[in-house]
PDB file of C-alpha atoms in Angstrom:
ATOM      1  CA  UNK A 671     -62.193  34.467  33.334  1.00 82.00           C
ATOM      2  CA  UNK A 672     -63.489  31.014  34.636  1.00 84.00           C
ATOM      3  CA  UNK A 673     -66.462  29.650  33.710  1.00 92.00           C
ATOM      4  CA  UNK A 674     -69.415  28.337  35.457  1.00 93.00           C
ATOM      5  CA  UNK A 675     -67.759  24.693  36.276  1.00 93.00           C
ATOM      6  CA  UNK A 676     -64.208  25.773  37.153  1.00 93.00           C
ATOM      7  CA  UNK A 677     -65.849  28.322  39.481  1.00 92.00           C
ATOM      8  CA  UNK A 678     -67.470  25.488  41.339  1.00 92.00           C
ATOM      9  CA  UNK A 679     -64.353  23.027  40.788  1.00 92.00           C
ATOM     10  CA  UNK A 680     -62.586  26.219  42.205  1.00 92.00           C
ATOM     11  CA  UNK A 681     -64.444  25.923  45.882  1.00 93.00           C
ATOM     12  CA  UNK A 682     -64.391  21.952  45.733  1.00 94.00           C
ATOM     13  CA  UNK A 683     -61.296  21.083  48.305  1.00 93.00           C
ATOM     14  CA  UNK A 684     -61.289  17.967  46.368  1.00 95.00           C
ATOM     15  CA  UNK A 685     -60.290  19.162  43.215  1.00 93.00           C
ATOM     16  CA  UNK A 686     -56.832  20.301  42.054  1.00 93.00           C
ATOM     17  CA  UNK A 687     -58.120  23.678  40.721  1.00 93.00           C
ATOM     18  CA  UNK A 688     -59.213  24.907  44.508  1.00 93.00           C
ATOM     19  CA  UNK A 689     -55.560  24.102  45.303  1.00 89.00           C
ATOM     20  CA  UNK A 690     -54.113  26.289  42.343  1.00 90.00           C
ATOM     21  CA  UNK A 691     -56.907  29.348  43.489  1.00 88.00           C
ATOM     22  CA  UNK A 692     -55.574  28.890  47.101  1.00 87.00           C
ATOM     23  CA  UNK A 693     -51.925  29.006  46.217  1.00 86.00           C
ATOM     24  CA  UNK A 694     -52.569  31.743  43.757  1.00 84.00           C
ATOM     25  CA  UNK A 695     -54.028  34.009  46.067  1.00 83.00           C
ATOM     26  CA  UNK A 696     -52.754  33.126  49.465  1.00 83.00           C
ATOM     27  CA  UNK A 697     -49.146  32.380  48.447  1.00 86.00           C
ATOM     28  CA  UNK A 698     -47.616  28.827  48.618  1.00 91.00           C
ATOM     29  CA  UNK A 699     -46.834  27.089  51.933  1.00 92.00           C
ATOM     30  CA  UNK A 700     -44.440  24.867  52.329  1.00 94.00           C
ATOM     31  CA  UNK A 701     -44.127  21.917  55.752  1.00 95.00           C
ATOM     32  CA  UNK A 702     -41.883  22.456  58.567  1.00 96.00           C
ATOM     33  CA  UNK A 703     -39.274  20.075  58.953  1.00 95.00           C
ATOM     34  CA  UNK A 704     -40.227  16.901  60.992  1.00 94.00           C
ATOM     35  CA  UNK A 705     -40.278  18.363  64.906  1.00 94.00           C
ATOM     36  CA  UNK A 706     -41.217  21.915  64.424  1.00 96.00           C
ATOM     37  CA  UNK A 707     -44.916  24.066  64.494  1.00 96.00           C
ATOM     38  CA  UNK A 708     -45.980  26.759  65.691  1.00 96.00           C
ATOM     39  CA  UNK A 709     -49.076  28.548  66.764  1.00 95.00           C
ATOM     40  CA  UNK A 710     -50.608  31.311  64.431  1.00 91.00           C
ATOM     41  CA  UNK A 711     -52.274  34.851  65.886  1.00 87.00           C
ATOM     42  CA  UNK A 712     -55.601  32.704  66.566  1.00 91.00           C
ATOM     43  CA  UNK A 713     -53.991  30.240  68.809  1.00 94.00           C
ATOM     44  CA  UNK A 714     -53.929  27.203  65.781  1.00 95.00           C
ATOM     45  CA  UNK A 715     -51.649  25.040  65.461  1.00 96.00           C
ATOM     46  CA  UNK A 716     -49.506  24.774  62.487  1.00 96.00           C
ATOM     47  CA  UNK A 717     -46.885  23.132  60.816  1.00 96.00           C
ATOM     48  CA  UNK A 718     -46.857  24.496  57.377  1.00 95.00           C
ATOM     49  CA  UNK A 719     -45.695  28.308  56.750  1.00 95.00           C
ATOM     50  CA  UNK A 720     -46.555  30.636  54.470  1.00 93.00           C
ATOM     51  CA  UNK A 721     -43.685  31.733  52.177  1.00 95.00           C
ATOM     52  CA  UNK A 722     -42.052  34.753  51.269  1.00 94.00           C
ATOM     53  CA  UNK A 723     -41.457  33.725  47.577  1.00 94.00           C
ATOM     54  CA  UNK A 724     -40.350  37.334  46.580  1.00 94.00           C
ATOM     55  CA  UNK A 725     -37.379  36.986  48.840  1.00 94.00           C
ATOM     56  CA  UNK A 726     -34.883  35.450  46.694  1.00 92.00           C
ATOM     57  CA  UNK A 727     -32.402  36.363  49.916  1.00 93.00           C
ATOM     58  CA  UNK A 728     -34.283  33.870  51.923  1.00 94.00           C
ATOM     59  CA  UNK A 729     -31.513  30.960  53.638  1.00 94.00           C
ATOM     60  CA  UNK A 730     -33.493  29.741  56.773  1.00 96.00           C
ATOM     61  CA  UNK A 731     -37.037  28.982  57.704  1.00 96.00           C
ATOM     62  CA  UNK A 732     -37.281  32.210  59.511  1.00 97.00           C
ATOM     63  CA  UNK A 733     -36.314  34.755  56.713  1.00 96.00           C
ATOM     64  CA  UNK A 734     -38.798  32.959  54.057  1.00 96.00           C
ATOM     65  CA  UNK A 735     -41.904  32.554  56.337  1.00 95.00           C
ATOM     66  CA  UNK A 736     -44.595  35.094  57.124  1.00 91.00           C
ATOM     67  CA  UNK A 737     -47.516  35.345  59.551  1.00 88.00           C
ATOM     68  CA  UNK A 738     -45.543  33.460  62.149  1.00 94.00           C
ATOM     69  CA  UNK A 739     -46.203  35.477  65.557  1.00 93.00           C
ATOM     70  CA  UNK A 740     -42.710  34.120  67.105  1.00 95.00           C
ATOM     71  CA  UNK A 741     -40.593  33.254  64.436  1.00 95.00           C
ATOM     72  CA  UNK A 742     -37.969  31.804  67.455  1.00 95.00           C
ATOM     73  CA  UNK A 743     -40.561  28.875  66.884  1.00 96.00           C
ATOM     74  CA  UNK A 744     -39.445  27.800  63.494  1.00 96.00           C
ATOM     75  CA  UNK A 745     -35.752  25.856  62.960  1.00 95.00           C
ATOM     76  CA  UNK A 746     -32.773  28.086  62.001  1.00 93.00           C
ATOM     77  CA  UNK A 747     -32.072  26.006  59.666  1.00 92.00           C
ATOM     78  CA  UNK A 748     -31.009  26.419  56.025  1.00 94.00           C
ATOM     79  CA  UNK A 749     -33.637  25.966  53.507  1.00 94.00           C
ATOM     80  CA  UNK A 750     -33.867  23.189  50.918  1.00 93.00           C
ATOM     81  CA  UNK A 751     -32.543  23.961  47.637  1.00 91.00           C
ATOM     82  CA  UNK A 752     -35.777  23.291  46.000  1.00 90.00           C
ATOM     83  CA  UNK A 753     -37.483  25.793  47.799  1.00 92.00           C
ATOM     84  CA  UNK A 754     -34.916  28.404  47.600  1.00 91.00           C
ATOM     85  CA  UNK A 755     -35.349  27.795  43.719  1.00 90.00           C
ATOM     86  CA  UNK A 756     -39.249  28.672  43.856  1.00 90.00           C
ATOM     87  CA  UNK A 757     -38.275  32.066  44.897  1.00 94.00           C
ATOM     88  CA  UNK A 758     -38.893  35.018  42.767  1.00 94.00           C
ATOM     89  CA  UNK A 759     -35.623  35.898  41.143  1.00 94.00           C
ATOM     90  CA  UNK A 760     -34.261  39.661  42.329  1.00 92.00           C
ATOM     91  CA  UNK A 761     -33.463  40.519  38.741  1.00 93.00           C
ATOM     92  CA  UNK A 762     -36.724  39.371  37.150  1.00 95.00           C
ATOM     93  CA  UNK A 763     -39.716  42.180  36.666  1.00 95.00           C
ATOM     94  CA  UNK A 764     -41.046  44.260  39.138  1.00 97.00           C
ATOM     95  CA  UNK A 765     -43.964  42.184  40.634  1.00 95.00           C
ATOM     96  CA  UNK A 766     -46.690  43.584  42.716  1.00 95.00           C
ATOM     97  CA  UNK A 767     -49.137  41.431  45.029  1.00 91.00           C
ATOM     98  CA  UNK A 768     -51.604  41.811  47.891  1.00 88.00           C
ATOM     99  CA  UNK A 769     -53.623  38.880  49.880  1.00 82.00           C
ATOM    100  CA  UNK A 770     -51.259  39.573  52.912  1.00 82.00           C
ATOM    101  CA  UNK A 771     -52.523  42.032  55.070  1.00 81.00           C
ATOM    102  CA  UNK A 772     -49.630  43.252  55.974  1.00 86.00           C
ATOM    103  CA  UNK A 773     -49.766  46.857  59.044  1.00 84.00           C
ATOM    104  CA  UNK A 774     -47.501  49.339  59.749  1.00 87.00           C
ATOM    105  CA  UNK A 775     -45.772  51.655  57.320  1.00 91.00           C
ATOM    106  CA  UNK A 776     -45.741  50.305  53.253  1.00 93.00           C
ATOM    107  CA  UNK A 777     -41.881  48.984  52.207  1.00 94.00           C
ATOM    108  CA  UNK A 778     -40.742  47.182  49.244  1.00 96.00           C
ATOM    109  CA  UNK A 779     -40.206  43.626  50.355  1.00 95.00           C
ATOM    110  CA  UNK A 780     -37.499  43.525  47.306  1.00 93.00           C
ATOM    111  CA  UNK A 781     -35.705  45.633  45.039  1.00 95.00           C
ATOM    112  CA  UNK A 782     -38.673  44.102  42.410  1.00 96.00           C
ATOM    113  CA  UNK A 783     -41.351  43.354  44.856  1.00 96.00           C
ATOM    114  CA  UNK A 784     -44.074  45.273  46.529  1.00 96.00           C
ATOM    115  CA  UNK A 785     -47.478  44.086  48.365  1.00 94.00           C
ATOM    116  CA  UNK A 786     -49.979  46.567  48.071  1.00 94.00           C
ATOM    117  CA  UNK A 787     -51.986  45.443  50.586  1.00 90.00           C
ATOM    118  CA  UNK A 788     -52.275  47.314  53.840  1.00 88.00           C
ATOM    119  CA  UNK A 789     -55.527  46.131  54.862  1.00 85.00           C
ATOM    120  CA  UNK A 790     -57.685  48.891  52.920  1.00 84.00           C
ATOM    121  CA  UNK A 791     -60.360  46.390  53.223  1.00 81.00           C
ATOM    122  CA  UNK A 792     -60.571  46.983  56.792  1.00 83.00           C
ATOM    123  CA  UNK A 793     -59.025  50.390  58.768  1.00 83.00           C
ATOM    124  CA  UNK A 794     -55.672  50.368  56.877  1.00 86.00           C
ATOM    125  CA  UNK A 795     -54.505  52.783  53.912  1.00 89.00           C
ATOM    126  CA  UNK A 796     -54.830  52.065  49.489  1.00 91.00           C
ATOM    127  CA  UNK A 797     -51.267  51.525  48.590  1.00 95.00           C
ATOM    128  CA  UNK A 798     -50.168  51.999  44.840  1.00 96.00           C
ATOM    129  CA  UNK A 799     -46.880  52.242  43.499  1.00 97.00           C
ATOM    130  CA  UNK A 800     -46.242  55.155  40.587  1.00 97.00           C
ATOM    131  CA  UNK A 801     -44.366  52.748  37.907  1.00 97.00           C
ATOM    132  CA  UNK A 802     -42.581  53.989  35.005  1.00 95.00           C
ATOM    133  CA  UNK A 803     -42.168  52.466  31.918  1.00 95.00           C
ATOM    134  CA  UNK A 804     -38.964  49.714  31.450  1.00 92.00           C
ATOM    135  CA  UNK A 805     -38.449  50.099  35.234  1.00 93.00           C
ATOM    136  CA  UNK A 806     -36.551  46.655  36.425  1.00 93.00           C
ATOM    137  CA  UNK A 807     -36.275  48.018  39.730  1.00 95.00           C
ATOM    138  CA  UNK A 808     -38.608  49.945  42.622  1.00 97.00           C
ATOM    139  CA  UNK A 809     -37.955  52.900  44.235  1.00 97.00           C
ATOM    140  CA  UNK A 810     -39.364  53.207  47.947  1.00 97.00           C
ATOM    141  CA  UNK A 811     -40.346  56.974  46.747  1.00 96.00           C
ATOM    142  CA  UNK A 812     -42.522  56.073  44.349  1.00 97.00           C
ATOM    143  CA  UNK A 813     -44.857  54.271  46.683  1.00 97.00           C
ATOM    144  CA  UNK A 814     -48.078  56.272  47.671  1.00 96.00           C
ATOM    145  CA  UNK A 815     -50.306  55.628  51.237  1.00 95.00           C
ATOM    146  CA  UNK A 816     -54.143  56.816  50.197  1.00 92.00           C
ATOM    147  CA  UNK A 817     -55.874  57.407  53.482  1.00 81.00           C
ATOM    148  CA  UNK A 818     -59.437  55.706  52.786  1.00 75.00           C
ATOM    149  CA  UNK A 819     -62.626  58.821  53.319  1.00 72.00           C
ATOM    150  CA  UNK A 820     -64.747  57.327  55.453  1.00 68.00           C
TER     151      UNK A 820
END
């Protein structure tokens, strides 16, 4: 829990603690390489991507970035080492995350990786996943779409 003062550090763009809370629950983003951008679903221009850090797999620009409209924008490139190292290892933990918004039918993005978030918040389903105990990895059947009463 974060008290009164790191709350308002939190929203300060100033201080290092809003930059932890925005990496924390947006995901990290990482610059394009000199030359490259693209523009997002409202029409702004970018040049930093959001990653996919579950996707250990990830080798170029376009398998580790999400939200990019027209991914034919961003270099096919191989990635940096460095960033290929921030990725969550496919053997660690099962790890489940939201922030993303993602549509369409729920699917693991991993063998230990699952976003849960389907836009309930707005006109899309409640996502859980039915763990069991020890599991290492995630089982596609095990993942339940909740229709939201309205």
């Amino acid at each position: 829990m974060l008290s009164d003062e790191q709350l308002i550090r939190a929203a300060d763009p100033a201080a290092e603690l809003f930059h932890l809370a925005e990496e924390i629950t947006k995901g990290p983003e990482h610059r394009l390489p000199d030359g490259f951008s693209f523009r997002d679903k409202d029409g702004t221009h970018r040049d930093h991507v959001r990653l996919q850090w579950w996707n250990a797999d990830a080798r170029s620009w376009r398998d580790i970035a999400i939200s990019v409209p027209v991914l034919a924008d961003l270099p096919d490139a191989p990635l940096p080492g460095s960033l290929v190292a921030q990725t969550y290892p496919a053997h660690e933990r099962p790890v489940f995350f939201g922030h993303y918004w993602l549509n369409g039918d729920p699917v693991l993005q991993g063998p230990n990786a699952l976003c849960l978030d389907y836009s309930a918040g707005k006109d899309g389903p409640l996502v859980t996943y039915e763990l069991h105990p020890g599991e290492m990895m995630l089982s596609p059947d095990r993942v339940w779409v909740h229709a939201i009463p309205v």
